[in-house]
mmCIF file of C-alpha atoms and ligand atoms in Angstrom:
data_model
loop_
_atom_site.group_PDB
_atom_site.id
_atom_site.type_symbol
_atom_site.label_atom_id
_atom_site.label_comp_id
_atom_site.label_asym_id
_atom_site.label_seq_id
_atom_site.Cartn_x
_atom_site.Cartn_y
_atom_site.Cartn_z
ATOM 1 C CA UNK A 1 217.188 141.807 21.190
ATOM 2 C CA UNK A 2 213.619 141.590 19.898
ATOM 3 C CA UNK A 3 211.319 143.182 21.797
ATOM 4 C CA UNK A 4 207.561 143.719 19.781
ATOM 5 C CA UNK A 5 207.276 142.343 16.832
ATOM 6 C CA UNK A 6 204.346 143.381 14.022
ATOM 7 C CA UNK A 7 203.640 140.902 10.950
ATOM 8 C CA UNK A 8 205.055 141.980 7.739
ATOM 9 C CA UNK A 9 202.548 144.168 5.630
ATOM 10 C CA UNK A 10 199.543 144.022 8.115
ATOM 11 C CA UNK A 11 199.592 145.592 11.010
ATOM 12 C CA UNK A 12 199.196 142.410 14.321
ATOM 13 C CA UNK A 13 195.551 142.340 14.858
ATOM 14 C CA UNK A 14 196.317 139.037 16.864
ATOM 15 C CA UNK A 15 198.605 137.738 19.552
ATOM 16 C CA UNK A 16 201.704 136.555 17.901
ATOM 17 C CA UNK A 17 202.407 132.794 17.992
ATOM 18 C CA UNK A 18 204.963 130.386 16.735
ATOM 19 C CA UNK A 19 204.285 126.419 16.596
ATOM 20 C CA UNK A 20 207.403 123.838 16.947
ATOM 21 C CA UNK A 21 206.113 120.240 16.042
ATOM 22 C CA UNK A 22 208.105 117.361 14.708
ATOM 23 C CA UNK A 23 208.744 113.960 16.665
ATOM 24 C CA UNK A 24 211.279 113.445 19.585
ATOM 25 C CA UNK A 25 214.875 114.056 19.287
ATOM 26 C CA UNK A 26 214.630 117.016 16.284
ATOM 27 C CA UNK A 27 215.561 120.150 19.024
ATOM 28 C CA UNK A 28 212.273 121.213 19.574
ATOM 29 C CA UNK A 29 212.317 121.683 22.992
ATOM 30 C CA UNK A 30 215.792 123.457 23.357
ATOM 31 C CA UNK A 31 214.870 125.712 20.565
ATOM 32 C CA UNK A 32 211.401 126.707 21.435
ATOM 33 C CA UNK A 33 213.457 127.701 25.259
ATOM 34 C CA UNK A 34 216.100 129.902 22.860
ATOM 35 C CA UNK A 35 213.314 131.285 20.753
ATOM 36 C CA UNK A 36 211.156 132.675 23.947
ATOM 37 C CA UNK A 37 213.920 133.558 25.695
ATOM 38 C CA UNK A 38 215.153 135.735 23.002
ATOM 39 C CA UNK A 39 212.174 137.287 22.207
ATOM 40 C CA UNK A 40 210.726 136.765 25.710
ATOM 41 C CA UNK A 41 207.632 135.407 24.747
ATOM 42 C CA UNK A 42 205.930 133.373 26.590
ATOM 43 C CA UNK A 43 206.218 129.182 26.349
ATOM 44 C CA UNK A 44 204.340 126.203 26.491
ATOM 45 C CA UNK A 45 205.968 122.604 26.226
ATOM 46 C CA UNK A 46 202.810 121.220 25.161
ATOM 47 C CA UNK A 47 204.364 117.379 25.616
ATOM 48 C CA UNK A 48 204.791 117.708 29.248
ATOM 49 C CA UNK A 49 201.168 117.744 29.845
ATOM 50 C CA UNK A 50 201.087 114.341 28.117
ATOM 51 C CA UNK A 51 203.907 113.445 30.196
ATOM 52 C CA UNK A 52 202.244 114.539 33.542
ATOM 53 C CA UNK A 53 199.397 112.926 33.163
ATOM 54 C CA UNK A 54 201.005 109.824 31.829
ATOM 55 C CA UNK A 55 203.029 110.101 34.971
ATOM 56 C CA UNK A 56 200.176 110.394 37.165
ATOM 57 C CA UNK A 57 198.334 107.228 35.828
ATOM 58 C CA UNK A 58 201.626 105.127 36.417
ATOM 59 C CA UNK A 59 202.154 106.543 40.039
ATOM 60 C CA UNK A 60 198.421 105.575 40.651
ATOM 61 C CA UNK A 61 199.262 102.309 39.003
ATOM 62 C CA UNK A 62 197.226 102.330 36.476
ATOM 63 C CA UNK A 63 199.818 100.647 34.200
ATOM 64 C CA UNK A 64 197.484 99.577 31.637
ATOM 65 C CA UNK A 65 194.192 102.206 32.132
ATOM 66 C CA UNK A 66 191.100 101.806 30.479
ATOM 67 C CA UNK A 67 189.833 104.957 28.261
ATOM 68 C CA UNK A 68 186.982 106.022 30.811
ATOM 69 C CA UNK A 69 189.636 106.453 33.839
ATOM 70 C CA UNK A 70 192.233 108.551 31.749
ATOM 71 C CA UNK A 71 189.807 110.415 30.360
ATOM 72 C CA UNK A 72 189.000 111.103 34.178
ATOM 73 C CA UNK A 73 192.356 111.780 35.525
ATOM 74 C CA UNK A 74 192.861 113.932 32.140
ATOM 75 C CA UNK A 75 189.514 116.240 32.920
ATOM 76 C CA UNK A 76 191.378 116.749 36.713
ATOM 77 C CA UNK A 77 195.026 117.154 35.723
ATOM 78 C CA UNK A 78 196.171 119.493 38.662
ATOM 79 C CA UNK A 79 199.578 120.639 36.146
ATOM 80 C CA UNK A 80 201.066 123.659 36.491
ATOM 81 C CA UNK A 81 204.364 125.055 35.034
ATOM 82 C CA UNK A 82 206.784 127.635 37.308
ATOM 83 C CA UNK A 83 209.381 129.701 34.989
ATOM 84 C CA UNK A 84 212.638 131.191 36.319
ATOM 85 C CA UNK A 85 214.239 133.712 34.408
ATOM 86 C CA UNK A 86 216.838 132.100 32.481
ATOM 87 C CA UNK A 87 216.530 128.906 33.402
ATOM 88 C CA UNK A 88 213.977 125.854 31.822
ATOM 89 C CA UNK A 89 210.290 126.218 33.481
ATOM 90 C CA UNK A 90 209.573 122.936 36.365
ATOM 91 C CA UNK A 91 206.534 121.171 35.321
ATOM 92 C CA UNK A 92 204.592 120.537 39.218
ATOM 93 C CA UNK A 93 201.635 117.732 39.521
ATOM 94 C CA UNK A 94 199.996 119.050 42.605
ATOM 95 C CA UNK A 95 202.862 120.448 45.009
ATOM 96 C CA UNK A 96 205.274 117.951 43.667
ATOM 97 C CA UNK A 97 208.192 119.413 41.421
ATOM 98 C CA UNK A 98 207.904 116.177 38.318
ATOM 99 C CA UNK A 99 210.500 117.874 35.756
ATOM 100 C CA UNK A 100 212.674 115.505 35.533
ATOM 101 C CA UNK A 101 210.621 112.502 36.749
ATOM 102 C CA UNK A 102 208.301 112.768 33.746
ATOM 103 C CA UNK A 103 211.181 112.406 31.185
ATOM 104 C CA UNK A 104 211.357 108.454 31.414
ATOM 105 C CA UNK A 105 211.207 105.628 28.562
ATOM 106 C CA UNK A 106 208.478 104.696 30.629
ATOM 107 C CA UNK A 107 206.618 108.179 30.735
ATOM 108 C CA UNK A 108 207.017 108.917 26.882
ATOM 109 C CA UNK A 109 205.136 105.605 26.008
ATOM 110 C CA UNK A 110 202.526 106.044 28.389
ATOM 111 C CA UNK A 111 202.245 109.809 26.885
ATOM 112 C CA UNK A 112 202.142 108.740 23.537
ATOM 113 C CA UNK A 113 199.960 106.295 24.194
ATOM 114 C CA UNK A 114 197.244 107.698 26.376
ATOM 115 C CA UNK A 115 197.652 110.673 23.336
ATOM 116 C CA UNK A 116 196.047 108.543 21.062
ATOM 117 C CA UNK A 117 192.241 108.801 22.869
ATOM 118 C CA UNK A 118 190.518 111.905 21.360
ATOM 119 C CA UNK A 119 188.713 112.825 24.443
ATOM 120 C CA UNK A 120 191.705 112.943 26.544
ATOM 121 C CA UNK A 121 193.280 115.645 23.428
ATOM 122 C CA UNK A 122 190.235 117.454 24.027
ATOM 123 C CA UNK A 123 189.999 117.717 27.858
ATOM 124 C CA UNK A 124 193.641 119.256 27.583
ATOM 125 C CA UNK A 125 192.591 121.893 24.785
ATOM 126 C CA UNK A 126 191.484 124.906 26.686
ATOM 127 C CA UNK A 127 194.899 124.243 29.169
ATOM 128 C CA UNK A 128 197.208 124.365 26.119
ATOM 129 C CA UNK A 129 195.038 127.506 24.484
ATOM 130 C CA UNK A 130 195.606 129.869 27.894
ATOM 131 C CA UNK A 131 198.897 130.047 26.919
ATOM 132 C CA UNK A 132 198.232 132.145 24.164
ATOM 133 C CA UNK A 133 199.161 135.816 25.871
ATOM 134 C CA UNK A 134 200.935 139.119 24.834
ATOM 135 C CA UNK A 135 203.758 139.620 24.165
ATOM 136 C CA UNK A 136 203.250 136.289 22.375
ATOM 137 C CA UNK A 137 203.937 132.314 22.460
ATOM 138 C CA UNK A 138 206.344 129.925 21.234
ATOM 139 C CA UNK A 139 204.994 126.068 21.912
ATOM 140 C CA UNK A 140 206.304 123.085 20.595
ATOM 141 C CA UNK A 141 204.642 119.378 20.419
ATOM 142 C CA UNK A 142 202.849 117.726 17.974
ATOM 143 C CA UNK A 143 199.671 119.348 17.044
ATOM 144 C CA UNK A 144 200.696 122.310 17.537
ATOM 145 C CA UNK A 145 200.165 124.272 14.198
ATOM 146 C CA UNK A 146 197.602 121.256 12.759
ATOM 147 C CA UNK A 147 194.744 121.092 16.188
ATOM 148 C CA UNK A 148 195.813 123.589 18.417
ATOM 149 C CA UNK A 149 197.213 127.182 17.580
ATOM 150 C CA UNK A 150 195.863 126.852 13.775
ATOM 151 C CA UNK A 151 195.981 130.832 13.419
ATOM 152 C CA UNK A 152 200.089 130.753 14.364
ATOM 153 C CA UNK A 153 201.638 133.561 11.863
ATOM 154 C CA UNK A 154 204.722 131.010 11.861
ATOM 155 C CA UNK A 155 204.654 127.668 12.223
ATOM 156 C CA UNK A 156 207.521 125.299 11.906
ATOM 157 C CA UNK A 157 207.949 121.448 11.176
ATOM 158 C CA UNK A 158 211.348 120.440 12.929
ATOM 159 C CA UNK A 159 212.507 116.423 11.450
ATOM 160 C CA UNK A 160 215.977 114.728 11.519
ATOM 161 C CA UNK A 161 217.233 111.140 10.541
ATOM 162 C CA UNK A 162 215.849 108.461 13.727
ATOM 163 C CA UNK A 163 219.963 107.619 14.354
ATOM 164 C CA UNK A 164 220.605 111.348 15.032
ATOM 165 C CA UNK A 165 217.294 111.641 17.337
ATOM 166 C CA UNK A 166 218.438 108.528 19.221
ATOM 167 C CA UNK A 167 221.881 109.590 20.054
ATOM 168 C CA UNK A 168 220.697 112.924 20.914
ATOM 169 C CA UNK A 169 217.947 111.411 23.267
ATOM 170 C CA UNK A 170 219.973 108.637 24.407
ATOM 171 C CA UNK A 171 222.521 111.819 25.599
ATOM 172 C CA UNK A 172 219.921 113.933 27.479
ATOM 173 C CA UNK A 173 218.507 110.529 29.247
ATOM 174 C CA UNK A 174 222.417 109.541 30.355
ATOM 175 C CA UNK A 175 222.830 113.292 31.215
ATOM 176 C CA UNK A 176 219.515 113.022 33.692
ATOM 177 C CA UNK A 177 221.129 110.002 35.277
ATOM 178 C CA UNK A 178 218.654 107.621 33.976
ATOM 179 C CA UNK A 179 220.851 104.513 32.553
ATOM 180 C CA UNK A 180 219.149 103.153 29.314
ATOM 181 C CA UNK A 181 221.336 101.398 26.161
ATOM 182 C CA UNK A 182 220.552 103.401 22.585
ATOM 183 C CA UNK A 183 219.382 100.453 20.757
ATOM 184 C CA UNK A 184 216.072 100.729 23.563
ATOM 185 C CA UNK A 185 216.230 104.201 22.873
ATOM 186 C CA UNK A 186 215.932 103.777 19.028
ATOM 187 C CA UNK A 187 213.547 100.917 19.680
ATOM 188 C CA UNK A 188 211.163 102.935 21.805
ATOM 189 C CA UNK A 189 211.522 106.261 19.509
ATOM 190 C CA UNK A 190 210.834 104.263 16.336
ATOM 191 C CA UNK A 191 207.435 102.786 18.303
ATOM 192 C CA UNK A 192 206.500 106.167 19.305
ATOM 193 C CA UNK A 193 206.761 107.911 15.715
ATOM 194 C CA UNK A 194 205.190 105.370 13.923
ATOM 195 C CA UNK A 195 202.260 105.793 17.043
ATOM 196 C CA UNK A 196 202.354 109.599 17.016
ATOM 197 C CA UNK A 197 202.243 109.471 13.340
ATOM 198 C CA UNK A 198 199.449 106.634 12.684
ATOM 199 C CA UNK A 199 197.034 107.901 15.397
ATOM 200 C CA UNK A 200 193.521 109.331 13.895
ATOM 201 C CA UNK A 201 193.565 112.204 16.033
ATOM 202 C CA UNK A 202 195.692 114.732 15.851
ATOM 203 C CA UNK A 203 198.138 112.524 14.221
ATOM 204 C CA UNK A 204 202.264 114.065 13.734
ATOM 205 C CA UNK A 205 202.504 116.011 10.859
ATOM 206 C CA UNK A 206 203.452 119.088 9.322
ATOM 207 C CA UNK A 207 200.489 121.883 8.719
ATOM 208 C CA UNK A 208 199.937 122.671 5.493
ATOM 209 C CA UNK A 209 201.817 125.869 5.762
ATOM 210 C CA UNK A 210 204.735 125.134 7.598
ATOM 211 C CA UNK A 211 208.742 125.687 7.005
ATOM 212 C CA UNK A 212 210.328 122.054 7.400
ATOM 213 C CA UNK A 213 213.506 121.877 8.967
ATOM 214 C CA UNK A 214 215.882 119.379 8.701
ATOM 215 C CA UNK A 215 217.871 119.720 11.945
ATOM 216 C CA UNK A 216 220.013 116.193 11.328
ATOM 217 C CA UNK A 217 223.227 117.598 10.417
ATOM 218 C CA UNK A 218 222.595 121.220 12.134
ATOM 219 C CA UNK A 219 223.559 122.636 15.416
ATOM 220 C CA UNK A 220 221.221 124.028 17.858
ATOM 221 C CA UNK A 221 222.849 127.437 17.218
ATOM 222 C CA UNK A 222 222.819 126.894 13.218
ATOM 223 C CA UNK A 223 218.627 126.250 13.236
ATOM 224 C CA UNK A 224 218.086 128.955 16.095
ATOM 225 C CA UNK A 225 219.612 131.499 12.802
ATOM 226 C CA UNK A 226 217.625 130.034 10.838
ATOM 227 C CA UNK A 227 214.471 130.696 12.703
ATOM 228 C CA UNK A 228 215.435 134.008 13.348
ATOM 229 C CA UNK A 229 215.649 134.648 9.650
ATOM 230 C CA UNK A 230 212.409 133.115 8.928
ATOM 231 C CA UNK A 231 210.976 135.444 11.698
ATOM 232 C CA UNK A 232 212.723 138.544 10.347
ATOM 233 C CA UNK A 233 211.099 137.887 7.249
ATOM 234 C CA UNK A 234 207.586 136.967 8.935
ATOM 235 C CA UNK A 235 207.395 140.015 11.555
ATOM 236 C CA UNK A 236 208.391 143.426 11.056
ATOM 237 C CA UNK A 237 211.130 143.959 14.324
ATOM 238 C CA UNK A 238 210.166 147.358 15.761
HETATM 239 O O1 LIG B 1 207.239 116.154 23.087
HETATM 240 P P1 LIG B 1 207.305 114.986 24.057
HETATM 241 O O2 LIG B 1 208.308 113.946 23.661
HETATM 242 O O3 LIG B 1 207.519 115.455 25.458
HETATM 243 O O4 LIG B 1 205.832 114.291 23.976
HETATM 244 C C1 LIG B 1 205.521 113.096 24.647
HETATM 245 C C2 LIG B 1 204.338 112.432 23.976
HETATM 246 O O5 LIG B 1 203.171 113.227 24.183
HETATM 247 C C3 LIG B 1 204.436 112.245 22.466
HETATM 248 O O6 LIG B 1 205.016 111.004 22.119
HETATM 249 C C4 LIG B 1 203.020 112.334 21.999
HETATM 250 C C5 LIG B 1 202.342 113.212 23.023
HETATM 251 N N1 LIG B 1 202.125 114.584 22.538
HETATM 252 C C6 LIG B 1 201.029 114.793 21.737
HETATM 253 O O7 LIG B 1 200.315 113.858 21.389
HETATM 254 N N2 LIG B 1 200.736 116.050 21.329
HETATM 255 C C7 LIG B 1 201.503 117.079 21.672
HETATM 256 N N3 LIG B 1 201.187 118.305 21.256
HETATM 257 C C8 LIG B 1 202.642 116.884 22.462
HETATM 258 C C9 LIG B 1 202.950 115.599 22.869
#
């Protein structure tokens, strides 16, 4: 098991942190959970803030919300996350346990597209940024190694063909009893890329420095050794 890590050739000055972006359906989220368990750091699903909020304007029916009132509701997000050991961390709006209630077809394309206002990315800055703590952090989203954790000493780009990402998403939807066909899947995936990709701020993409993975024909377990190479070769494992 890992258990401190220094980076190669300098000695860690900073708190260690490892970004995860790339669009829906590439593994991020199960492999930023293996990567903090393993080296029990700490983890932020930056996407379910999007989510929560996005969830929050729908149950206050604001189906179609002007910029001003996000913007509000964005400045007030009462989110909070709850982790038990070796299980994935709930995701609460207020008192109200919304982890699996925020992973809708609905909820991703009101996140994606409330994501899009600038204002509303920076209201939820300083939320994502707390997360940065010893021993270190492993967060996955979009921005994550372009807007928000620029300093990461590893930062990874995670893509895969949009068939694969469907099927996989299509899986985890079926598995969470929500009843949806693929081709709305791919339909709604496709819409999201091209609107997490085509945004001005903060738009998808990989930082300048980071490793790009292609996870399309890969198992979970097959890019989880992979990372662990690339962080054997970034940190020194004391
Ligand atoms: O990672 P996810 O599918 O849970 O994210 C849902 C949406 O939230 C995504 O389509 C765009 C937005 N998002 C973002 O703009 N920036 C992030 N760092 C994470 C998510």
């Amino acid at each position: 098991m890992l258990q401190y890590l220094q980076l190669r050739n300098k000695v860690l000055s900073e708190i260690p942190v490892i970004t995860i972006d790339g669009p829906s359906g590439t593994g991020k989220g199960t492999l930023t959970h293996k990567l903090a368990e393993q080296l029990k750091w700490h983890l932020l699903d930056s996407g379910a803030i999007y989510r929560v909020l996005a969830y929050w304007l729908i149950q206050k029916n604001c189906e179609a919300p002007d910029v001003e009132s996000v913007i509000h509701y964005a400045n007030d997000l009462p989110v909070s996350f709850k982790s038990c050991p070796g299980a994935k961390s709930s995701v609460y709006l207020q008192d109200d346990d919304v982890t699996q209630l925020i992973r809708t077809v609905d909820c991703s394309r009101m996140a994606s597209k409330i994501s899009s206002i600038p204002e509303v990315r920076m209201a939820l800055l300083a939320r994502q940024r707390v997360f940065k703590k010893l021993p270190g952090l492993v967060t996955d989203g979009r921005d994550m190694g372009t807007v928000v954790f620029p300093e990461a000493q590893l930062k990874l780009y995670l893509e895969a063909d949009a068939g694969v990402r469907a099927k996989r998403r299509h899986k985890q939807l079926i598995d969470n009893g929500i009843d949806v066909s693929l081709a709305h899947v791919l339909a709604e995936l496709q819409a999201r890329d091209e609107r997490d990709m085509k945004r001005s701020a903060a738009p998808l993409r990989p930082a300048a420095d980071a490793e790009i993975i292609d996870t399309s024909h890969l198992s979970i377990q097959d890019v989880l050794a992979r990372v662990l190479q690339l962080v054997g070769e970034r940190f020194i494992v004391a």
